[in-house]
Amino acid sequence: MLLSNTEDDTESKEQDVDLTSLPLNEALQRRREECERKARRGEMDPRLEFTFQLLIDHTGLPRNSVMDYVFESNMLDQINELFLPHGRSKLMWFYQDVEVEDTESFEMAVQLKPTNSSRNLQRRLSIMSKPKKKKLFLTDGWEVGLTGICIYIIRLNTTKQLPEEGFHKDLICGTLDAEKKGLVKSIAKIIEYVFIPALAIPQTGDEPSEDQPDCPLIKSQLLPELRSFCSCLK
């Protein structure tokens, strides 16, 4: 009992520390430790746990590696903005090869004498080409092209706070695999196996209105156009 009380006192003191007064690296480490403690106790925000698990499932990375990316890149605040009213409407991660700075290779290439020799030129180019490694990062999709896996979460309604219970109903989640399946085929599969079946399911109960999925306009025009679009992508 004494040990547990001591641990609780230590944790409460750590939580009382103003993280904004700490250096960035130390503040991020404190936030990560607090997050991991909550996960062990089963007190993790279910929305945050859902996000972590989504990244783990679709990247194949172990949990500690995903946590490294989240906290080293300071993603936590951006993820939390998705849960707030009038906050973010979407989050998008890329998990793909990115160039890594390699000063040693660059220095070796500079030391080679520039000549007209094709062999020497090829050697310089091969040395100067930056090595690559896979990285998980948040993006808006404009600055970097997708060459690997895209994982996305979209909020349907941002006017209210995302509830901790039943939040799945307000989210659309998915992936695009440009590495193995190709971007075009991935988009075609999502439309064919997700959106078309969802729009084609008839509503039960009340009479359909214009804003419901079984609106005649959707069945007569939108669904055929989507099917035709998917056929063109194949």
Coordinates of C-alpha atoms in Angstrom, one line a residue:
M1 CA 0.0 0.0 0.0
L2 CA 2.8 2.4 0.8
L3 CA 4.4 1.7 -2.5
S4 CA 1.2 2.4 -4.5
N5 CA 0.6 5.5 -2.5
T6 CA 4.1 6.7 -3.2
E7 CA 3.6 6.1 -6.9
D8 CA 0.3 7.9 -6.9
D9 CA 1.9 10.9 -5.1
T10 CA 4.8 11.0 -7.6
E11 CA 2.4 10.8 -10.6
S12 CA 0.2 13.6 -9.1
K13 CA 3.2 15.8 -8.6
E14 CA 4.3 15.2 -12.2
Q15 CA 0.8 16.1 -13.5
D16 CA 0.9 19.3 -11.5
V17 CA 4.1 20.4 -13.4
D18 CA 3.3 23.1 -16.1
L19 CA 4.5 21.4 -19.3
T20 CA 4.7 24.7 -21.1
S21 CA 7.6 25.7 -18.8
L22 CA 9.6 22.6 -19.7
P23 CA 11.9 22.1 -22.8
L24 CA 10.1 20.7 -25.7
N25 CA 11.7 17.3 -25.6
E26 CA 11.1 16.9 -21.9
A27 CA 7.5 18.1 -22.2
L28 CA 6.8 15.6 -25.0
Q29 CA 8.4 12.8 -22.9
R30 CA 6.1 13.7 -20.0
R31 CA 3.0 13.7 -22.1
R32 CA 4.0 10.3 -23.5
E33 CA 4.6 8.8 -20.1
E34 CA 1.2 10.1 -18.9
C35 CA -0.5 8.7 -22.0
E36 CA 1.2 5.3 -21.5
R37 CA 0.2 5.3 -17.8
K38 CA -3.5 5.9 -18.8
A39 CA -3.3 3.1 -21.3
R40 CA -2.0 0.6 -18.7
R41 CA -4.8 1.6 -16.3
G42 CA -7.5 1.4 -19.0
E43 CA -8.1 5.2 -18.7
M44 CA -7.0 6.1 -22.2
D45 CA -9.4 8.4 -24.1
P46 CA -11.2 5.8 -26.3
R47 CA -11.0 8.2 -29.3
L48 CA -7.3 8.4 -28.9
E49 CA -6.9 4.7 -28.4
F50 CA -9.0 4.1 -31.6
T51 CA -6.7 6.4 -33.5
F52 CA -3.5 4.6 -32.3
Q53 CA -5.0 1.2 -33.1
L54 CA -6.0 2.4 -36.6
L55 CA -2.4 3.4 -37.3
I56 CA -1.0 0.2 -35.8
D57 CA -3.4 -2.0 -37.9
H58 CA -2.7 -0.4 -41.2
T59 CA 1.1 0.3 -40.9
G60 CA 2.0 -3.0 -39.2
L61 CA 4.2 -1.1 -36.8
P62 CA 4.4 -2.1 -33.1
R63 CA 2.6 0.2 -30.7
N64 CA 5.8 1.7 -29.3
S65 CA 6.9 2.7 -32.8
V66 CA 3.6 4.4 -33.5
M67 CA 3.9 6.2 -30.2
D68 CA 7.4 7.3 -31.1
Y69 CA 6.1 8.9 -34.3
V70 CA 3.2 10.6 -32.6
F71 CA 5.2 12.2 -29.8
E72 CA 8.4 12.9 -31.6
S73 CA 6.5 14.7 -34.4
N74 CA 4.1 16.3 -31.9
M75 CA 1.0 14.9 -33.5
L76 CA -1.0 14.6 -30.3
D77 CA -2.4 18.1 -30.4
Q78 CA -3.4 17.8 -34.0
I79 CA -5.2 14.5 -33.3
N80 CA -7.0 16.0 -30.4
E81 CA -8.2 18.9 -32.6
L82 CA -10.3 16.3 -34.5
F83 CA -12.4 15.7 -31.4
L84 CA -13.2 19.3 -30.6
P85 CA -16.2 21.3 -31.8
H86 CA -15.4 23.3 -35.0
G87 CA -12.0 21.6 -35.0
R88 CA -10.4 19.6 -37.8
S89 CA -12.6 17.8 -40.2
K90 CA -10.0 15.3 -41.2
L91 CA -6.6 13.7 -40.5
M92 CA -4.4 12.1 -43.0
W93 CA -1.2 10.1 -42.5
F94 CA 1.3 8.9 -45.1
Y95 CA 3.4 5.9 -44.2
Q96 CA 6.1 5.7 -46.9
D97 CA 9.7 6.1 -47.9
V98 CA 11.2 9.5 -47.3
E99 CA 14.6 10.8 -48.0
V100 CA 17.1 10.8 -45.1
E101 CA 19.9 13.3 -44.8
D102 CA 23.2 11.6 -45.1
T103 CA 26.1 14.1 -44.8
E104 CA 28.8 11.5 -45.1
S105 CA 27.6 10.4 -48.5
F106 CA 27.3 14.0 -49.7
E107 CA 30.9 14.7 -48.6
M108 CA 32.2 11.7 -50.4
A109 CA 30.5 12.8 -53.6
V110 CA 31.9 16.3 -53.3
Q111 CA 35.4 14.9 -52.9
L112 CA 35.2 13.0 -56.2
K113 CA 36.8 15.0 -59.0
P114 CA 34.2 16.1 -61.6
T115 CA 35.3 14.5 -64.9
N116 CA 33.6 13.5 -68.1
S117 CA 34.0 9.9 -67.2
S118 CA 30.6 8.2 -67.3
R119 CA 31.7 5.8 -64.6
N120 CA 32.7 8.6 -62.3
L121 CA 29.5 10.5 -63.0
Q122 CA 27.4 7.5 -62.1
R123 CA 29.3 7.0 -58.9
R124 CA 28.8 10.6 -57.9
L125 CA 25.0 10.3 -58.6
S126 CA 24.7 7.0 -56.7
I127 CA 26.5 8.4 -53.7
M128 CA 24.6 11.7 -53.7
S129 CA 21.2 10.0 -54.0
K130 CA 19.8 10.2 -50.5
P131 CA 19.0 7.0 -48.6
K132 CA 15.3 6.4 -47.8
K133 CA 13.4 5.0 -44.9
K134 CA 9.8 4.5 -44.1
K135 CA 8.2 7.2 -41.9
L136 CA 4.7 7.9 -40.5
F137 CA 3.7 11.5 -40.7
L138 CA 0.6 13.8 -40.9
T139 CA 0.1 15.6 -44.1
D140 CA -2.4 17.7 -46.0
G141 CA -1.7 15.7 -49.2
W142 CA -0.5 18.7 -51.1
E143 CA 3.2 19.0 -50.2
V144 CA 4.2 15.3 -50.6
G145 CA 2.9 12.8 -53.2
L146 CA 1.6 9.5 -52.0
T147 CA 3.9 6.6 -52.8
G148 CA 3.0 4.3 -49.9
I149 CA 0.0 3.9 -47.6
C150 CA -2.5 6.7 -46.8
I151 CA -4.6 6.4 -43.6
Y152 CA -7.4 8.9 -43.1
I153 CA -10.1 9.8 -40.6
I154 CA -12.9 12.1 -41.7
R155 CA -15.5 13.7 -39.4
L156 CA -19.0 14.0 -40.8
N157 CA -20.1 16.8 -38.4
T158 CA -17.7 19.2 -36.7
T159 CA -20.3 21.4 -35.0
K160 CA -20.3 19.4 -31.8
Q161 CA -17.6 17.7 -29.8
L162 CA -16.9 14.1 -30.8
P163 CA -18.4 12.0 -28.0
E164 CA -16.3 9.4 -26.2
E165 CA -19.1 6.8 -26.7
G166 CA -20.5 5.9 -30.1
F167 CA -18.0 8.2 -31.8
H168 CA -17.5 5.6 -34.6
K169 CA -20.8 6.7 -36.1
D170 CA -19.4 10.2 -36.8
L171 CA -16.2 9.0 -38.5
I172 CA -15.2 7.7 -41.9
C173 CA -11.9 5.8 -41.8
G174 CA -10.0 4.1 -44.5
T175 CA -6.7 3.5 -46.3
L176 CA -5.3 3.9 -49.8
D177 CA -2.4 1.7 -50.8
A178 CA -0.4 3.3 -53.6
E179 CA 2.6 1.0 -53.0
K180 CA 1.2 -2.4 -53.7
K181 CA -2.3 -1.9 -55.2
G182 CA -1.8 1.5 -56.8
L183 CA -3.7 4.7 -56.0
V184 CA -6.3 4.3 -58.8
K185 CA -7.2 0.8 -57.9
S186 CA -7.5 1.7 -54.2
I187 CA -9.9 4.5 -55.0
A188 CA -11.9 2.3 -57.3
K189 CA -12.2 -0.4 -54.6
I190 CA -13.4 2.1 -51.9
I191 CA -16.1 3.4 -54.2
E192 CA -17.2 0.0 -55.3
Y193 CA -17.2 -1.8 -51.9
V194 CA -17.9 1.0 -49.5
F195 CA -19.8 4.0 -51.0
I196 CA -21.9 2.2 -53.6
P197 CA -23.3 -0.4 -51.2
A198 CA -23.9 2.3 -48.6
L199 CA -25.9 4.4 -51.0
A200 CA -27.8 1.4 -52.4
I201 CA -29.0 0.1 -49.0
P202 CA -32.7 1.0 -48.7
Q203 CA -33.9 3.0 -45.7
T204 CA -36.5 1.4 -43.5
G205 CA -39.1 3.1 -41.4
D206 CA -40.0 6.7 -42.3
E207 CA -40.8 7.8 -45.8
P208 CA -37.6 8.8 -47.7
S209 CA -36.8 12.4 -48.2
E210 CA -34.5 14.2 -50.6
D211 CA -31.5 14.1 -48.2
Q212 CA -31.8 10.4 -47.5
P213 CA -29.7 7.8 -49.3
D214 CA -32.7 6.1 -51.0
C215 CA -33.7 9.3 -52.8
P216 CA -34.7 8.4 -56.3
L217 CA -32.2 10.8 -57.8
I218 CA -29.4 8.8 -56.1
K219 CA -30.6 5.5 -57.5
S220 CA -31.4 6.8 -61.0
Q221 CA -28.3 9.0 -61.6
L222 CA -25.6 8.8 -58.9
L223 CA -25.2 5.1 -58.5
P224 CA -25.0 4.4 -62.3
E225 CA -22.5 7.1 -62.7
L226 CA -20.4 5.8 -59.8
R227 CA -20.5 2.3 -61.3
S228 CA -19.4 3.6 -64.7
F229 CA -16.6 5.6 -63.1
C230 CA -15.3 2.5 -61.3
S231 CA -15.4 0.6 -64.6
C232 CA -13.2 3.3 -66.2
L233 CA -10.7 3.0 -63.3
K234 CA -10.2 -0.7 -63.7

